[in-house]
PDB file of C-alpha atoms in Angstrom:
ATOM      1  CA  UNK A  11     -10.373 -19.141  46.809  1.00 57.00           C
ATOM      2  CA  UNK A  12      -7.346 -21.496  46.458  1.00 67.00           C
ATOM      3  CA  UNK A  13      -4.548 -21.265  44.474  1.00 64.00           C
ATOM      4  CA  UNK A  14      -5.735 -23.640  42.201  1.00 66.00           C
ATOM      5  CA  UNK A  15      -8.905 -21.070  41.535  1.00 68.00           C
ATOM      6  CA  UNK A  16      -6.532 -18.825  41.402  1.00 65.00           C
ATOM      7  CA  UNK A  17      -4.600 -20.480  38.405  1.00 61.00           C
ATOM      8  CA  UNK A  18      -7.622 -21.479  36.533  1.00 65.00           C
ATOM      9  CA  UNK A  19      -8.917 -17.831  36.280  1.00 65.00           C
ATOM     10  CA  UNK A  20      -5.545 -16.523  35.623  1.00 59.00           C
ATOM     11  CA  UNK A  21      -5.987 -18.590  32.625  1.00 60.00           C
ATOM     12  CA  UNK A  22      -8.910 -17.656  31.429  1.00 63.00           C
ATOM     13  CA  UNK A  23      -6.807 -14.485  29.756  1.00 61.00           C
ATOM     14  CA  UNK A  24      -3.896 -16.707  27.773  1.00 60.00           C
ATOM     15  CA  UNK A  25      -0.380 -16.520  28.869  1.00 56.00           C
ATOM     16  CA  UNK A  26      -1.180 -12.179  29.741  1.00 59.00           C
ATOM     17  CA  UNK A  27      -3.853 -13.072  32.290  1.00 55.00           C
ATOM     18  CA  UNK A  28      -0.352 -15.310  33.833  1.00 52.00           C
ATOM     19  CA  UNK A  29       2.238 -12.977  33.115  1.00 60.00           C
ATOM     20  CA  UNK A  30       1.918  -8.982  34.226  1.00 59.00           C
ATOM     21  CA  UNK A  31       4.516  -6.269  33.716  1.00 59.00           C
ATOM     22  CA  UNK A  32       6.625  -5.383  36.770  1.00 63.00           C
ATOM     23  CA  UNK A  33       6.969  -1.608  36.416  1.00 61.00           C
ATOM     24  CA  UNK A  34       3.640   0.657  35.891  1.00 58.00           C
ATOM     25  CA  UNK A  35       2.817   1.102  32.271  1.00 55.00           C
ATOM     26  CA  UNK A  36       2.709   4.660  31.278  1.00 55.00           C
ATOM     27  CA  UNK A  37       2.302   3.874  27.701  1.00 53.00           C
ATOM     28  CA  UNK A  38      -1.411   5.379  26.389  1.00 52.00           C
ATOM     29  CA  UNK A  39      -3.543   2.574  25.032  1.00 52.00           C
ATOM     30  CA  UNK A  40      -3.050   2.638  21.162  1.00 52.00           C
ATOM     31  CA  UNK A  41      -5.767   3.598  18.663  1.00 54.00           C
ATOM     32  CA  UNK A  42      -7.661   0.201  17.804  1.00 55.00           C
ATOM     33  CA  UNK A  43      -6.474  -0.207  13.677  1.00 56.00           C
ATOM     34  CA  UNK A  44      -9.180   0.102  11.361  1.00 58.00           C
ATOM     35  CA  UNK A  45      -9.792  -3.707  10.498  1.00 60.00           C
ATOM     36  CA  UNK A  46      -9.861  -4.422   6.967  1.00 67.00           C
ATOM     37  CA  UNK A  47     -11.717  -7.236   5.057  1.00 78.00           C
ATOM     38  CA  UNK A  48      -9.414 -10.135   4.721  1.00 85.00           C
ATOM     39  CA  UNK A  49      -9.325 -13.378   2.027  1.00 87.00           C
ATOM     40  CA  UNK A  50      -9.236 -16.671   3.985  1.00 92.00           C
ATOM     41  CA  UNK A  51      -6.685 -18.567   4.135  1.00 90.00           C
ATOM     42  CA  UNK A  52      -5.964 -21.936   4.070  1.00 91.00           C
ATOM     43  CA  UNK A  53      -2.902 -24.448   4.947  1.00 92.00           C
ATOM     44  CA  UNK A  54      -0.767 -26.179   2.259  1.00 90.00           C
ATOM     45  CA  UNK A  55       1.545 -28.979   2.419  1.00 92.00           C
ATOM     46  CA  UNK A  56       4.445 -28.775  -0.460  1.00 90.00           C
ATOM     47  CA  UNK A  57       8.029 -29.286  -0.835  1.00 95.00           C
ATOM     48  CA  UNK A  58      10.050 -26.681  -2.185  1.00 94.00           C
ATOM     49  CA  UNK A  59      13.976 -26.817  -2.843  1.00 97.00           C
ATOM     50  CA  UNK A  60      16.194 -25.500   0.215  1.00 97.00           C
ATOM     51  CA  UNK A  61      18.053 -23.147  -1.695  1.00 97.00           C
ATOM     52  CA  UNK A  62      14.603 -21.787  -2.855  1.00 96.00           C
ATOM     53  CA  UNK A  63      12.970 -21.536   0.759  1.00 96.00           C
ATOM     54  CA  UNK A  64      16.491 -20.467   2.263  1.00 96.00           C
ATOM     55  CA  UNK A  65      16.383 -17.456   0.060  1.00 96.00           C
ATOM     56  CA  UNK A  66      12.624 -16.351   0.146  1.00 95.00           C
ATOM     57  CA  UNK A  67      13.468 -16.602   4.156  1.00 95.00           C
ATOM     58  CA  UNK A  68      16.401 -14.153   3.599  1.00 96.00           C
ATOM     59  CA  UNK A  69      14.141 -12.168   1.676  1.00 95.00           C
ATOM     60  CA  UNK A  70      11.441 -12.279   4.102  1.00 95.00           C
ATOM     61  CA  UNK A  71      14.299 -10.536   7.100  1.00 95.00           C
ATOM     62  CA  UNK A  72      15.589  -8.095   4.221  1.00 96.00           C
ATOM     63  CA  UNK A  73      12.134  -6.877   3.677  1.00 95.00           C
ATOM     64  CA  UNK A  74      11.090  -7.273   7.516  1.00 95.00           C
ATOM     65  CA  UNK A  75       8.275  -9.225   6.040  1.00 96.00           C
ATOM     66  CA  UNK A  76       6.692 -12.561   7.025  1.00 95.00           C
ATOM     67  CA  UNK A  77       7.966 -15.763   4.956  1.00 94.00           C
ATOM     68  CA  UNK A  78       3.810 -16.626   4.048  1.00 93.00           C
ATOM     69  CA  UNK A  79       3.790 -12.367   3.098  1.00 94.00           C
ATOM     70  CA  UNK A  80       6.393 -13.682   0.733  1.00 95.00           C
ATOM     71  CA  UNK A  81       4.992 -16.483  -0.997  1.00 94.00           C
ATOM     72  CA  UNK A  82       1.675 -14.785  -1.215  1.00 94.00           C
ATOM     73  CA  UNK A  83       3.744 -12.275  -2.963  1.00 95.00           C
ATOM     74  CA  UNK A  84       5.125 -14.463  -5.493  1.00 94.00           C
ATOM     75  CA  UNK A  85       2.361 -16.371  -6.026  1.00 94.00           C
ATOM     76  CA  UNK A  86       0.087 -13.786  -7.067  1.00 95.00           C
ATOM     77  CA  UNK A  87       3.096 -12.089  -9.482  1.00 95.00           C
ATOM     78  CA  UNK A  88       3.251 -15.417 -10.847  1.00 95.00           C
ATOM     79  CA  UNK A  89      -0.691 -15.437 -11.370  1.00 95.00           C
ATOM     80  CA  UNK A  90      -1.177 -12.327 -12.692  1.00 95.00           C
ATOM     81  CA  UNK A  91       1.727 -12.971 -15.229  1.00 94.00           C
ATOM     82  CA  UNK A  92       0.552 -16.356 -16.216  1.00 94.00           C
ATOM     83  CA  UNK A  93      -3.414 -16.025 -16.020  1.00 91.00           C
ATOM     84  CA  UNK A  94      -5.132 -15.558 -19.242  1.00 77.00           C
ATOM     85  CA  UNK A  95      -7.032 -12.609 -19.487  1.00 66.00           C
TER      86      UNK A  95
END
């Protein structure tokens, strides 16, 4: 086998089948999470203010949250507030 064999099998695993830890791992193997049914998603495309987006993104570190966990957040206060029932 040649190295280029060698290359296209190493990346057959993503960027871990090329990279490998240098020390012995004597971490156990975590428990796999229970997987939980979860809503689709879908990409959109809008233009906010940048004092609005520069604060939802400080929000986002305060809370150690992601910036879409944030405007899902908002969104769906928003929703539930505005939403006739």
């Amino acid at each position: 086998m040649g190295k280029s064999d060698s290359l296209k099998d190493s990346m057959k695993g993503g960027l871990n089948g090329l990279l490998s830890s240098t020390t012995p791992s004597s971490i156990e193997d975590k428990p796999a999470k229970v997987t939980t049914e979860k809503e689709t998603v879908v990409h959109c495309n809008f233009l906010i203010n940048k004092s609005i987006h520069t604060r939802m993104k400080y929000l986002a570190i305060e809370k150690d949250m992601s910036l879409k966990d944030i405007v899902n957040e908002a969104m769906k206060e928003y929703l539930d507030k505005h939403e006739k029932k």
